Short mmCIF file of C-alpha atoms and ligand atoms in Angstrom, two decimals:
data_model
loop_
_atom_site.label_atom_id
_atom_site.label_comp_id
_atom_site.label_asym_id
_atom_site.label_seq_id
_atom_site.Cartn_x
_atom_site.Cartn_y
_atom_site.Cartn_z
CA MET A 1 22.25 4.91 -5.68
CA ASP A 2 23.18 5.85 -2.51
CA SER A 3 22.64 9.05 -2.02
CA PHE A 4 21.63 12.14 -4.20
CA ASP A 5 21.93 16.01 -4.12
CA PRO A 6 17.75 17.40 -3.96
CA ALA A 7 18.68 20.54 -5.15
CA LYS A 8 19.07 19.35 -8.83
CA ILE A 9 16.26 17.15 -8.69
CA VAL A 10 13.43 19.08 -11.10
CA VAL A 11 9.71 17.98 -10.88
CA ARG A 12 7.06 18.35 -13.66
CA GLY A 13 3.70 19.10 -11.62
CA GLY A 14 0.10 19.04 -12.46
CA HIS A 15 -2.47 16.53 -13.16
CA PHE A 16 -2.26 14.06 -17.04
CA ILE A 17 -4.55 13.96 -18.91
CA GLY A 18 -4.87 12.48 -21.79
CA GLY A 19 -1.54 11.34 -22.09
CA GLU A 20 -0.93 15.36 -21.34
CA TYR A 21 0.36 17.88 -17.87
CA VAL A 22 -2.41 19.87 -17.11
CA ASP A 23 -0.96 22.39 -14.53
CA GLU A 24 -4.48 24.38 -14.15
CA GLY A 25 -6.30 24.73 -10.72
CA ALA A 26 -7.06 27.56 -8.51
CA VAL A 27 -5.93 26.41 -5.41
CA ARG A 28 -3.01 24.67 -4.88
CA ILE A 29 -1.20 22.46 -2.43
CA ASP A 30 3.08 22.99 -1.26
CA VAL A 31 4.58 19.97 -0.97
CA ALA A 32 7.19 19.68 1.23
CA ARG A 33 10.01 16.96 1.29
CA PRO A 34 9.17 15.34 4.34
CA SER A 35 13.74 15.17 4.93
CA ASP A 36 13.55 18.64 5.24
CA GLY A 37 10.82 20.50 5.35
CA VAL A 38 11.24 22.42 2.92
CA VAL A 39 8.94 22.89 0.20
CA TYR A 40 10.25 22.49 -3.25
CA ALA A 41 7.02 21.95 -4.95
CA SER A 42 2.82 22.97 -5.22
CA VAL A 43 0.28 21.15 -6.87
CA PRO A 44 -2.34 22.34 -8.56
CA VAL A 45 -6.20 21.27 -6.78
CA ALA A 46 -8.62 19.20 -9.22
CA ASP A 47 -12.10 20.31 -8.77
CA ALA A 48 -15.14 18.72 -9.77
CA ALA A 49 -14.74 20.28 -13.06
CA MET A 50 -11.41 18.83 -13.29
CA ILE A 51 -11.95 15.48 -12.50
CA ASP A 52 -15.22 15.81 -15.30
CA ARG A 53 -12.47 16.33 -17.56
CA ALA A 54 -10.21 13.36 -15.93
CA VAL A 55 -12.67 10.78 -16.06
CA GLU A 56 -14.78 11.68 -18.97
CA ASN A 57 -10.83 11.82 -21.19
CA ALA A 58 -10.45 8.76 -19.89
CA TRP A 59 -13.84 7.00 -20.40
CA THR A 60 -14.10 8.39 -24.10
CA ALA A 61 -10.14 6.62 -24.40
CA PHE A 62 -11.53 3.76 -23.04
CA ARG A 63 -14.45 3.17 -25.43
CA THR A 64 -12.53 4.55 -28.78
CA SER A 65 -8.76 3.61 -28.29
CA GLY A 66 -8.82 -0.08 -28.69
CA TRP A 67 -6.74 -1.07 -24.52
CA ALA A 68 -10.46 -2.90 -23.87
CA ARG A 69 -10.97 -4.74 -27.66
CA MET A 70 -7.15 -5.11 -29.08
CA ALA A 71 -5.93 -8.62 -28.58
CA PRO A 72 -5.05 -9.57 -25.00
CA ARG A 73 -1.49 -10.95 -25.77
CA GLU A 74 -1.08 -6.89 -27.02
CA ARG A 75 -1.83 -5.62 -24.27
CA ALA A 76 0.39 -7.66 -22.81
CA ARG A 77 3.33 -6.85 -24.88
CA ILE A 78 2.32 -3.40 -24.45
CA LEU A 79 2.55 -3.81 -20.34
CA ARG A 80 5.67 -5.81 -20.36
CA ARG A 81 7.18 -3.03 -22.43
CA PHE A 82 6.34 -0.51 -19.48
CA ALA A 83 7.63 -2.91 -17.01
CA ASP A 84 11.53 -2.89 -18.97
CA LEU A 85 10.58 1.49 -19.24
CA VAL A 86 9.95 1.83 -15.10
CA ALA A 87 12.50 -0.80 -14.63
CA ALA A 88 14.96 0.55 -16.46
CA ASP A 89 14.42 4.46 -15.13
CA VAL A 90 15.72 4.05 -12.24
CA GLU A 91 18.09 6.55 -12.44
CA THR A 92 15.47 8.89 -12.65
CA LEU A 93 12.27 7.99 -10.54
CA ALA A 94 14.15 6.68 -7.30
CA PRO A 95 15.13 10.17 -6.13
CA LEU A 96 11.74 11.07 -7.30
CA GLU A 97 10.25 9.09 -4.90
CA ALA A 98 13.06 9.65 -2.06
CA ILE A 99 12.91 13.50 -2.30
CA GLY A 100 8.90 13.47 -1.87
CA SER A 101 8.93 10.40 0.38
CA THR A 102 10.55 8.80 3.32
CA ARG A 103 11.87 6.22 0.83
CA PRO A 104 15.42 6.56 1.33
CA VAL A 105 16.89 6.87 -1.78
CA ARG A 106 19.05 3.53 -1.70
CA ASP A 107 16.29 1.54 -1.19
CA ALA A 108 14.22 2.93 -3.53
CA ALA A 109 16.43 2.32 -5.88
CA ALA A 110 16.81 -1.85 -5.26
CA TRP A 111 13.48 -2.02 -4.22
CA ASP A 112 10.41 0.36 -5.01
CA VAL A 113 11.66 0.74 -8.64
CA PRO A 114 12.11 -2.32 -9.33
CA TYR A 115 8.75 -3.93 -7.30
CA THR A 116 7.01 -1.35 -8.72
CA ALA A 117 8.02 -2.87 -12.48
CA GLU A 118 7.77 -6.28 -11.16
CA GLY A 119 4.20 -6.18 -10.23
CA ILE A 120 2.88 -4.24 -13.40
CA ARG A 121 4.68 -7.42 -15.49
CA PHE A 122 3.43 -9.79 -13.24
CA TYR A 123 -0.20 -8.44 -14.93
CA ALA A 124 0.64 -7.73 -17.89
CA GLU A 125 1.12 -11.92 -18.29
CA PHE A 126 -2.73 -12.15 -16.62
CA ALA A 127 -3.97 -10.39 -19.84
CA ASP A 128 -4.82 -13.01 -21.40
CA LYS A 129 -5.26 -15.45 -18.46
CA LEU A 130 -9.13 -14.79 -17.68
CA GLY A 131 -11.06 -14.79 -20.05
CA GLY A 132 -14.64 -16.41 -18.45
CA GLU A 133 -15.78 -19.69 -18.58
CA VAL A 134 -18.76 -22.05 -19.46
CA MET A 135 -21.08 -23.71 -17.28
CA SER A 136 -22.28 -26.64 -16.91
CA THR A 137 -26.44 -26.91 -18.93
CA ASP A 138 -28.38 -29.47 -20.15
CA HIS A 139 -27.82 -30.19 -23.44
CA ASP A 140 -30.07 -27.26 -24.99
CA HIS A 141 -28.22 -24.62 -23.65
CA LEU A 142 -24.90 -22.65 -24.00
CA GLY A 143 -24.11 -21.48 -20.19
CA LEU A 144 -20.75 -19.11 -20.10
CA THR A 145 -19.56 -16.16 -18.24
CA ILE A 146 -17.90 -13.66 -19.55
CA ALA A 147 -15.10 -11.34 -18.07
CA GLU A 148 -15.03 -7.93 -19.21
CA PRO A 149 -13.58 -4.36 -17.58
CA TYR A 150 -15.83 -1.63 -15.99
CA GLY A 151 -14.51 1.06 -17.90
CA VAL A 152 -12.82 3.48 -15.86
CA ILE A 153 -11.55 2.77 -12.39
CA GLY A 154 -11.09 5.44 -9.59
CA ALA A 155 -7.53 4.34 -7.72
CA ILE A 156 -6.53 6.35 -4.50
CA ALA A 157 -2.91 5.97 -2.72
CA PRO A 158 -1.47 6.69 0.06
CA TRP A 159 2.07 8.59 0.58
CA ASN A 160 3.81 6.02 2.51
CA PHE A 161 5.46 3.54 -1.14
CA PRO A 162 4.30 6.10 -3.49
CA LEU A 163 5.19 4.05 -6.51
CA VAL A 164 4.68 0.50 -5.42
CA MET A 165 1.53 1.52 -3.75
CA ALA A 166 -0.02 3.13 -6.89
CA SER A 167 1.57 0.28 -9.38
CA TRP A 168 -0.81 -2.46 -7.04
CA LYS A 169 -4.00 -0.24 -8.38
CA ILE A 170 -3.30 0.67 -12.68
CA ALA A 171 -1.39 -2.78 -13.03
CA PRO A 172 -4.33 -5.07 -12.61
CA ALA A 173 -6.52 -2.26 -13.66
CA LEU A 174 -4.82 -1.88 -16.89
CA ALA A 175 -4.50 -5.49 -17.30
CA ALA A 176 -7.95 -6.27 -17.10
CA GLY A 177 -8.58 -3.59 -19.51
CA ASN A 178 -10.01 -0.44 -18.40
CA ALA A 179 -8.78 3.05 -18.27
CA VAL A 180 -7.52 4.33 -14.23
CA VAL A 181 -7.64 8.05 -12.48
CA LEU A 182 -5.52 8.00 -10.24
CA LYS A 183 -4.78 10.46 -6.86
CA PRO A 184 -1.56 9.86 -5.63
CA SER A 185 -1.52 11.60 -2.07
CA GLU A 186 -1.33 15.00 -2.14
CA MET A 187 2.18 14.70 -0.02
CA THR A 188 3.42 12.70 -2.65
CA PRO A 189 2.26 13.44 -6.23
CA PHE A 190 5.20 13.88 -8.06
CA SER A 191 6.49 9.93 -9.15
CA VAL A 192 3.38 8.82 -10.31
CA LEU A 193 3.34 11.32 -13.26
CA ARG A 194 6.55 10.01 -14.10
CA LEU A 195 4.91 6.39 -13.94
CA ALA A 196 2.12 7.47 -16.59
CA GLU A 197 4.94 8.82 -18.92
CA LEU A 198 6.26 5.70 -18.98
CA ALA A 199 2.86 3.79 -20.23
CA ILE A 200 2.66 6.56 -22.62
CA GLU A 201 6.00 6.22 -23.96
CA ALA A 202 4.97 2.32 -24.08
CA GLY A 203 1.94 2.59 -25.87
CA VAL A 204 -0.36 2.17 -23.87
CA PRO A 205 -2.67 5.06 -25.39
CA ARG A 206 -3.37 8.15 -23.71
CA GLY A 207 -6.44 8.57 -22.03
CA ILE A 208 -6.46 4.99 -20.38
CA PHE A 209 -3.53 6.32 -17.39
CA ASN A 210 -4.49 9.71 -16.27
CA VAL A 211 -3.79 10.85 -12.63
CA VAL A 212 -5.60 13.89 -11.03
CA GLN A 213 -3.92 16.33 -7.72
CA GLY A 214 -5.62 17.21 -5.09
CA ASP A 215 -6.89 16.74 -1.53
CA GLY A 216 -9.18 14.21 -0.01
CA ARG A 217 -11.88 15.99 1.14
CA THR A 218 -12.19 17.98 -2.59
CA THR A 219 -10.36 15.84 -5.53
CA GLY A 220 -10.58 12.43 -3.73
CA ASP A 221 -14.39 12.38 -2.83
CA ALA A 222 -15.13 14.09 -6.54
CA LEU A 223 -13.47 11.10 -8.23
CA VAL A 224 -14.79 8.37 -6.11
CA ARG A 225 -18.59 10.02 -6.76
CA HIS A 226 -18.25 10.66 -10.40
CA PRO A 227 -21.12 8.67 -11.90
CA ARG A 228 -19.06 7.22 -14.57
CA ILE A 229 -16.10 6.03 -12.14
CA GLY A 230 -16.82 1.85 -12.03
CA LYS A 231 -15.18 0.49 -9.36
CA VAL A 232 -12.58 2.12 -6.84
CA THR A 233 -10.08 0.92 -5.57
CA PHE A 234 -8.28 2.65 -2.03
CA THR A 235 -5.63 2.15 -0.11
CA GLY A 236 -4.78 4.19 3.08
CA SER A 237 -6.58 4.77 6.20
CA THR A 238 -9.56 3.42 7.45
CA ARG A 239 -11.34 6.18 8.38
CA THR A 240 -10.98 7.55 5.04
CA GLY A 241 -12.02 4.78 3.15
CA ALA A 242 -15.23 4.52 5.08
CA ALA A 243 -16.10 7.59 3.87
CA ILE A 244 -14.66 6.38 0.62
CA MET A 245 -17.74 3.80 0.84
CA ALA A 246 -20.21 5.77 2.25
CA ALA A 247 -19.78 7.50 -0.94
CA CYS A 248 -19.86 4.82 -3.64
CA ALA A 249 -22.71 3.63 -1.99
CA GLU A 250 -24.44 7.02 -2.21
CA THR A 251 -23.31 7.05 -5.94
CA GLY A 252 -24.19 4.55 -7.95
CA THR A 253 -23.27 0.85 -5.18
CA LYS A 254 -19.93 1.10 -6.49
CA PRO A 255 -17.58 -1.63 -5.91
CA VAL A 256 -14.09 -0.80 -3.72
CA THR A 257 -11.51 -2.50 -2.38
CA LEU A 258 -10.38 -0.93 0.46
CA GLU A 259 -6.73 -1.56 1.70
CA LEU A 260 -6.78 0.02 5.02
CA GLY A 261 -5.18 0.63 8.17
CA GLY A 262 -3.70 -2.78 10.71
CA LYS A 263 -2.51 -3.18 14.40
CA SER A 264 -0.62 -6.07 13.76
CA PRO A 265 0.73 -8.83 16.03
CA GLN A 266 4.30 -10.43 16.40
CA LEU A 267 3.93 -13.36 18.71
CA VAL A 268 7.37 -15.08 19.42
CA PHE A 269 7.18 -18.85 21.47
CA ALA A 270 10.14 -19.48 23.29
CA ASP A 271 11.54 -21.89 21.07
CA ALA A 272 11.38 -19.97 18.11
CA PRO A 273 15.14 -20.60 16.65
CA ARG A 274 18.06 -18.12 15.94
CA LEU A 275 16.81 -15.38 18.71
CA ASP A 276 18.57 -12.96 17.00
CA ASP A 277 17.47 -13.43 13.59
CA VAL A 278 14.07 -12.96 15.36
CA ALA A 279 15.06 -9.78 17.48
CA ARG A 280 16.27 -8.89 13.41
CA ARG A 281 12.59 -9.11 11.93
CA ILE A 282 10.85 -7.72 14.76
CA ALA A 283 13.43 -4.66 14.65
CA GLY A 284 12.91 -4.40 10.89
CA ALA A 285 9.17 -4.63 10.98
CA ILE A 286 8.41 -1.79 13.31
CA ALA A 287 11.74 0.11 12.40
CA GLY A 288 11.33 -0.69 8.61
CA ASN A 289 10.03 3.02 6.52
CA ALA A 290 9.89 4.39 10.42
CA GLY A 291 7.06 2.43 10.90
CA GLN A 292 5.11 3.93 8.80
CA VAL A 293 4.40 0.72 6.76
CA CYS A 294 0.29 -0.58 7.33
CA ASN A 295 1.75 -4.20 8.47
CA ALA A 296 4.00 -2.72 10.24
CA GLY A 297 4.62 -5.22 13.53
CA SER A 298 3.32 -2.93 16.24
CA ARG A 299 2.73 -5.08 18.64
CA LEU A 300 5.35 -7.84 19.98
CA LEU A 301 3.68 -10.35 22.14
CA VAL A 302 6.01 -12.85 23.53
CA GLU A 303 6.50 -15.32 25.92
CA ARG A 304 7.19 -14.34 29.33
CA SER A 305 10.28 -16.46 29.68
CA ILE A 306 12.11 -14.79 27.41
CA ALA A 307 10.97 -10.80 26.68
CA ASP A 308 13.92 -9.45 28.75
CA ASP A 309 16.71 -11.27 26.05
CA LEU A 310 14.37 -10.68 22.84
CA ALA A 311 14.01 -7.02 23.72
CA LEU A 312 17.51 -6.21 24.68
CA ARG A 313 18.40 -7.71 21.40
CA ILE A 314 15.97 -5.67 19.39
CA GLN A 315 17.25 -2.18 21.39
CA ARG A 316 20.25 -3.66 19.88
CA VAL A 317 19.12 -3.13 16.14
CA PHE A 318 16.81 0.21 16.65
CA ALA A 319 20.80 1.14 17.93
CA GLU A 320 22.49 0.51 15.13
CA LEU A 321 19.75 2.30 13.18
CA LYS A 322 21.13 5.44 11.58
CA PRO A 323 18.54 8.44 11.13
CA GLY A 324 18.86 10.63 7.83
CA ALA A 325 17.44 12.21 5.08
CA THR A 326 16.78 9.70 2.02
CA TRP A 327 19.16 11.77 0.06
CA ALA A 328 21.55 10.88 2.65
CA SER A 329 24.13 8.02 2.01
CA GLY A 330 23.80 5.24 4.80
CA THR A 331 20.46 6.32 6.39
CA THR A 332 18.38 3.53 7.47
CA LEU A 333 15.91 5.32 9.62
CA PRO A 334 13.95 7.82 7.15
CA PRO A 335 11.85 10.62 8.15
CA ILE A 336 8.78 10.63 9.77
CA ILE A 337 6.47 12.38 6.34
CA SER A 338 4.88 16.04 8.09
CA GLU A 339 6.13 17.39 11.25
CA PRO A 340 2.19 16.98 12.47
CA GLN A 341 2.53 13.12 11.99
CA ALA A 342 5.97 12.84 14.20
CA ALA A 343 3.91 15.03 16.61
CA ARG A 344 0.84 12.39 17.04
CA ILE A 345 3.30 10.42 17.67
CA GLU A 346 5.11 11.72 20.50
CA ALA A 347 1.79 12.42 21.60
CA ILE A 348 0.35 9.38 21.75
CA VAL A 349 3.86 7.48 23.26
CA GLY A 350 3.66 10.08 26.39
CA ARG A 351 -0.08 9.50 26.62
CA THR A 352 0.61 5.80 26.51
CA VAL A 353 3.40 6.25 29.53
CA ALA A 354 1.56 9.22 30.89
CA SER A 355 -1.36 5.89 31.57
CA GLY A 356 1.35 3.75 33.43
CA ALA A 357 3.23 2.30 30.58
CA GLN A 358 7.15 1.44 30.52
CA LEU A 359 9.39 3.15 27.85
CA ARG A 360 12.08 0.96 27.51
CA PHE A 361 13.44 2.60 24.80
CA GLY A 362 13.94 5.51 22.27
CA GLY A 363 10.15 8.03 23.07
CA GLU A 364 12.43 10.80 21.43
CA ARG A 365 13.04 13.09 18.47
CA ALA A 366 16.90 11.72 17.18
CA ASP A 367 19.21 13.94 14.73
CA GLY A 368 18.98 13.16 10.81
CA GLY A 369 21.36 16.02 10.64
CA THR A 370 18.07 17.47 8.10
CA PRO A 371 15.45 20.14 9.87
CA GLY A 372 13.20 16.78 9.27
CA ALA A 373 11.32 14.91 11.84
CA PHE A 374 13.06 12.18 12.87
CA TYR A 375 11.61 9.72 15.42
CA THR A 376 14.12 6.80 18.05
CA PRO A 377 12.28 3.48 17.58
CA THR A 378 10.97 3.37 20.86
CA ILE A 379 9.26 0.23 22.92
CA LEU A 380 7.28 0.78 25.70
CA SER A 381 6.25 -2.54 27.98
CA ASN A 382 3.78 -2.65 31.30
CA VAL A 383 0.49 -2.10 28.50
CA THR A 384 -2.28 -3.78 28.55
CA GLN A 385 -4.87 -3.95 25.50
CA HIS A 386 -6.98 -0.79 26.52
CA SER A 387 -3.83 1.28 26.36
CA GLU A 388 -3.70 3.23 23.43
CA ALA A 389 -0.28 2.78 21.60
CA VAL A 390 -1.83 -0.99 21.67
CA ARG A 391 -5.32 -0.01 21.13
CA GLU A 392 -3.71 3.07 17.75
CA GLU A 393 -2.42 2.57 14.48
CA VAL A 394 0.45 5.08 15.68
CA PHE A 395 1.68 4.54 11.99
CA GLY A 396 5.54 5.49 13.19
CA PRO A 397 8.42 3.30 14.66
CA VAL A 398 6.99 2.76 17.97
CA LEU A 399 6.85 -1.24 19.52
CA THR A 400 4.35 -2.13 22.34
CA LEU A 401 5.52 -5.86 24.51
CA GLN A 402 2.91 -7.63 26.04
CA THR A 403 3.55 -11.02 27.70
CA PHE A 404 1.98 -14.12 27.85
CA ASP A 405 2.30 -17.38 29.09
CA THR A 406 0.47 -20.13 27.17
CA GLU A 407 -0.65 -20.31 23.42
CA GLU A 408 -4.31 -18.93 24.27
CA GLU A 409 -3.45 -16.07 26.09
CA ALA A 410 -1.60 -15.37 23.09
CA LEU A 411 -3.99 -15.99 20.60
CA GLU A 412 -6.04 -14.07 22.94
CA LEU A 413 -3.25 -10.89 23.12
CA ALA A 414 -3.56 -11.19 19.53
CA GLN A 415 -6.84 -10.62 18.23
CA HIS A 416 -7.16 -7.19 17.64
CA PRO A 417 -11.13 -5.86 18.28
CA GLU A 418 -11.23 -3.97 14.83
CA TYR A 419 -7.99 -4.83 13.10
CA GLY A 420 -6.67 -7.72 11.47
CA LEU A 421 -4.56 -6.80 8.62
CA ALA A 422 -1.91 -8.75 9.02
CA ALA A 423 0.67 -10.79 12.41
CA GLY A 424 3.60 -12.90 12.60
CA VAL A 425 4.36 -16.13 14.36
CA HIS A 426 7.75 -17.39 15.43
CA THR A 427 8.15 -20.35 16.70
CA ALA A 428 9.73 -24.36 15.88
CA ASP A 429 6.64 -25.99 17.10
CA LEU A 430 4.34 -26.45 13.45
CA GLY A 431 1.76 -27.50 15.30
CA ARG A 432 1.12 -24.89 17.46
CA ALA A 433 1.99 -21.95 14.22
CA LEU A 434 -0.93 -23.33 12.15
CA ARG A 435 -3.21 -23.46 14.93
CA LEU A 436 -2.25 -20.04 15.03
CA VAL A 437 -2.47 -19.34 11.29
CA ARG A 438 -6.04 -20.70 11.72
CA GLY A 439 -6.83 -18.97 14.79
CA ILE A 440 -5.66 -15.65 14.08
CA GLU A 441 -7.78 -13.01 12.94
CA ALA A 442 -5.85 -11.11 9.88
CA GLY A 443 -5.62 -11.21 6.52
CA ASN A 444 -1.90 -12.40 6.02
CA VAL A 445 -0.41 -14.54 8.34
CA TRP A 446 3.52 -14.52 8.45
CA VAL A 447 5.12 -17.99 9.73
CA ASN A 448 8.83 -17.43 11.06
CA ARG A 449 9.39 -14.35 9.04
CA TYR A 450 7.44 -10.99 8.68
CA GLY A 451 6.15 -9.57 5.60
CA ARG A 452 6.11 -10.82 2.05
CA THR A 453 8.37 -11.72 -0.66
CA SER A 454 7.79 -11.09 -4.16
CA ASP A 455 5.51 -13.57 -4.60
CA PHE A 456 3.33 -11.30 -6.13
CA MET A 457 0.39 -14.42 -6.85
CA ILE A 458 0.07 -14.18 -2.99
CA PRO A 459 -2.77 -12.36 -2.15
CA THR A 460 -2.47 -9.84 0.23
CA GLY A 461 -5.61 -7.68 2.07
CA GLY A 462 -7.27 -7.32 5.60
CA TYR A 463 -10.08 -8.47 7.97
CA LYS A 464 -12.04 -6.59 10.11
CA ARG A 465 -11.71 -3.42 9.85
CA SER A 466 -8.45 -3.21 8.21
CA GLY A 467 -10.25 -3.31 4.71
CA ILE A 468 -12.72 -5.26 1.99
CA GLY A 469 -11.23 -6.96 -1.21
CA LYS A 470 -7.50 -7.96 -2.10
CA ASP A 471 -4.84 -6.10 -3.50
CA LEU A 472 -2.28 -8.90 -5.71
CA GLY A 473 -2.84 -12.04 -6.83
CA ARG A 474 -5.29 -13.11 -9.18
CA GLN A 475 -7.97 -11.62 -6.99
CA ALA A 476 -7.07 -8.22 -8.01
CA TYR A 477 -6.61 -9.27 -11.19
CA GLU A 478 -10.31 -10.80 -11.05
CA ALA A 479 -11.73 -7.67 -8.63
CA ASN A 480 -11.40 -4.93 -11.81
CA LEU A 481 -13.61 -7.40 -13.79
CA ARG A 482 -16.74 -8.15 -13.97
CA PHE A 483 -18.52 -11.02 -15.00
CA LYS A 484 -21.29 -11.39 -17.89
CA SER A 485 -23.46 -14.54 -17.57
CA VAL A 486 -24.95 -15.10 -20.97
CA LEU A 487 -27.48 -17.92 -21.95
CA ILE A 488 -28.35 -18.97 -24.94
CA ASP A 489 -31.28 -21.48 -26.30
CA LEU A 490 -29.56 -23.96 -28.89
CA ARG A 491 -32.52 -25.52 -30.08
CA PRO A 492 -33.99 -25.50 -33.73
P1 NAD B 501 -5.11 8.82 4.21
O1 NAD B 501 -6.71 8.13 4.60
O2 NAD B 501 -5.73 9.87 5.09
O3 NAD B 501 -5.11 9.16 2.69
C1 NAD B 501 -5.24 8.19 1.85
C2 NAD B 501 -5.87 8.80 -0.29
O4 NAD B 501 -6.78 9.06 0.80
C3 NAD B 501 -4.65 9.86 -0.44
O5 NAD B 501 -4.65 10.06 -1.39
C4 NAD B 501 -5.83 10.95 0.51
O6 NAD B 501 -5.74 12.27 0.05
C5 NAD B 501 -7.51 10.74 -0.03
N1 NAD B 501 -8.09 10.45 0.74
C6 NAD B 501 -8.44 11.34 1.99
N2 NAD B 501 -9.47 11.57 2.71
C7 NAD B 501 -10.70 11.55 1.30
C8 NAD B 501 -12.18 11.94 1.15
N3 NAD B 501 -13.05 11.95 1.56
N4 NAD B 501 -12.26 10.62 -0.10
C9 NAD B 501 -11.69 10.54 -0.79
N5 NAD B 501 -10.20 10.54 -0.53
C10 NAD B 501 -9.41 10.63 -0.26
O7 NAD B 501 -4.27 7.70 4.28
P2 NAD B 501 -2.68 7.96 4.16
O8 NAD B 501 -2.32 8.55 5.38
O9 NAD B 501 -2.04 8.80 2.72
O10 NAD B 501 -1.71 6.88 4.13
C11 NAD B 501 -2.16 6.04 5.63
C12 NAD B 501 -2.33 5.02 5.80
O11 NAD B 501 -2.63 3.98 4.70
C13 NAD B 501 -2.86 4.10 7.39
O12 NAD B 501 -3.78 4.14 8.00
C14 NAD B 501 -1.96 2.71 6.76
O13 NAD B 501 -2.52 1.95 7.26
C15 NAD B 501 -3.24 2.50 5.21
N6 NAD B 501 -1.90 2.13 4.35
C16 NAD B 501 -2.23 0.37 4.21
C17 NAD B 501 -2.00 -0.35 3.34
C18 NAD B 501 -3.19 -1.75 3.21
O14 NAD B 501 -2.17 -2.30 2.57
N7 NAD B 501 -3.54 -2.45 3.58
C19 NAD B 501 -0.95 -0.10 2.14
C20 NAD B 501 -0.50 1.35 2.94
C21 NAD B 501 -0.84 2.07 3.48
#
């Protein structure tokens, strides 16, 4: 699927509670299409009373529907069917994802939807793989742990990959036997509603997967503070993550998984094989989704002798990108999510240039053929560790370029004072690659590649202020379980 007519897309709005749409709420938020700024629908804002209704509903479903108590293979079977339905629904889900987000429909159809389905399938397979352990004790005792779901998981998702980010939260939570109340971003509220519908169709009991709509301050805050929420899992900015952690501490020391912001370096050494491939990788890692990616490789650190050559090759890739609406055929540079976000990117680039940076490429709005906010991929050099564009998460297609002469210098530049989400190392020297893998403070390090594969077993998460805990992998499944320790005296 390469294009579609946005006028033909009909969205269904509201909250999704107990398997029903609930379109109630005195306050509503208009939802605009990022590609052209047209308001195409609105959603109600769930207040504390609506959150209470959703969470109590989920709690009742958790206790009475049999979801947590059924044979785990039966839960797995239902989730596999859920995954199949998601994959088969690509003709509906991909345009729904594309119209409201920055995901070009071709990418949504080829990657976001099938990847979401495969993630659900991956966690379905976990449902009967982890029940607890028997511990070594003296002969008169039996010690064991039992893995149990928390009850109701509160999940909060960002706008940059609405389906995929939500699936990383809901799939392990459901597989572990929990009920979920999910709050999508108020900018991208619709595609996850379709997921919730499909879950019911697959046989997930009503009330086990709920969606609430609204902003962060009212809806998100009320959700994480609700006393029946057993655990909170969040993806979004570092600032919001800190506020959520504080709210969870104040209202029941609830455990949190936080996937937060980043400012990830890409280290390129002069011996890196196939410089054209490296240039494509670097360009893709900062221009993909117009840089609106948590682990965007936004800081290029390159050995001085190849810096100009590599920059030119990256520029050539940038120049090939085609800005356009998410529904237009051939779009490879999607819009920025909103005008305020585009203005923020512009301001950071402007201030960084004013402080002495050299603008090597881009640095201006692009014409996407619609009134949306498009921004050209940008390269800034002559920057320092203190430059705003090097320090701050821009969340746009802005690449800073710094040079180094030695491995030690490269490592020093790679460390960010706050973030530690991801890093890329490009070199032919295996020893050097492994020294840097050890040395770089980041939760994900990729060598001679950048970004994930479909190996869902590899967990992802940040160090330092980039987060706590992991999405994906066994770790995310375990994080949706709590472990009860049991000790039995066997003496007659
Ligand atoms: P955001 O923090 O503004 O919002 C994320 C979600 O939190 C939204 O649903 C929002 O409504 C909600 N929210 C806001 N304030 C809240 C509060 N006080 N209490 C509860 N909920 C609240 O982030 P965003 O702009 O939607 O997403 C971009 C950010 O997400 C970037 O910083 C990016 O790096 C990060 N991100 C991280 C990962 C990762 O895996 N580490 C993945 C994607 C995005």
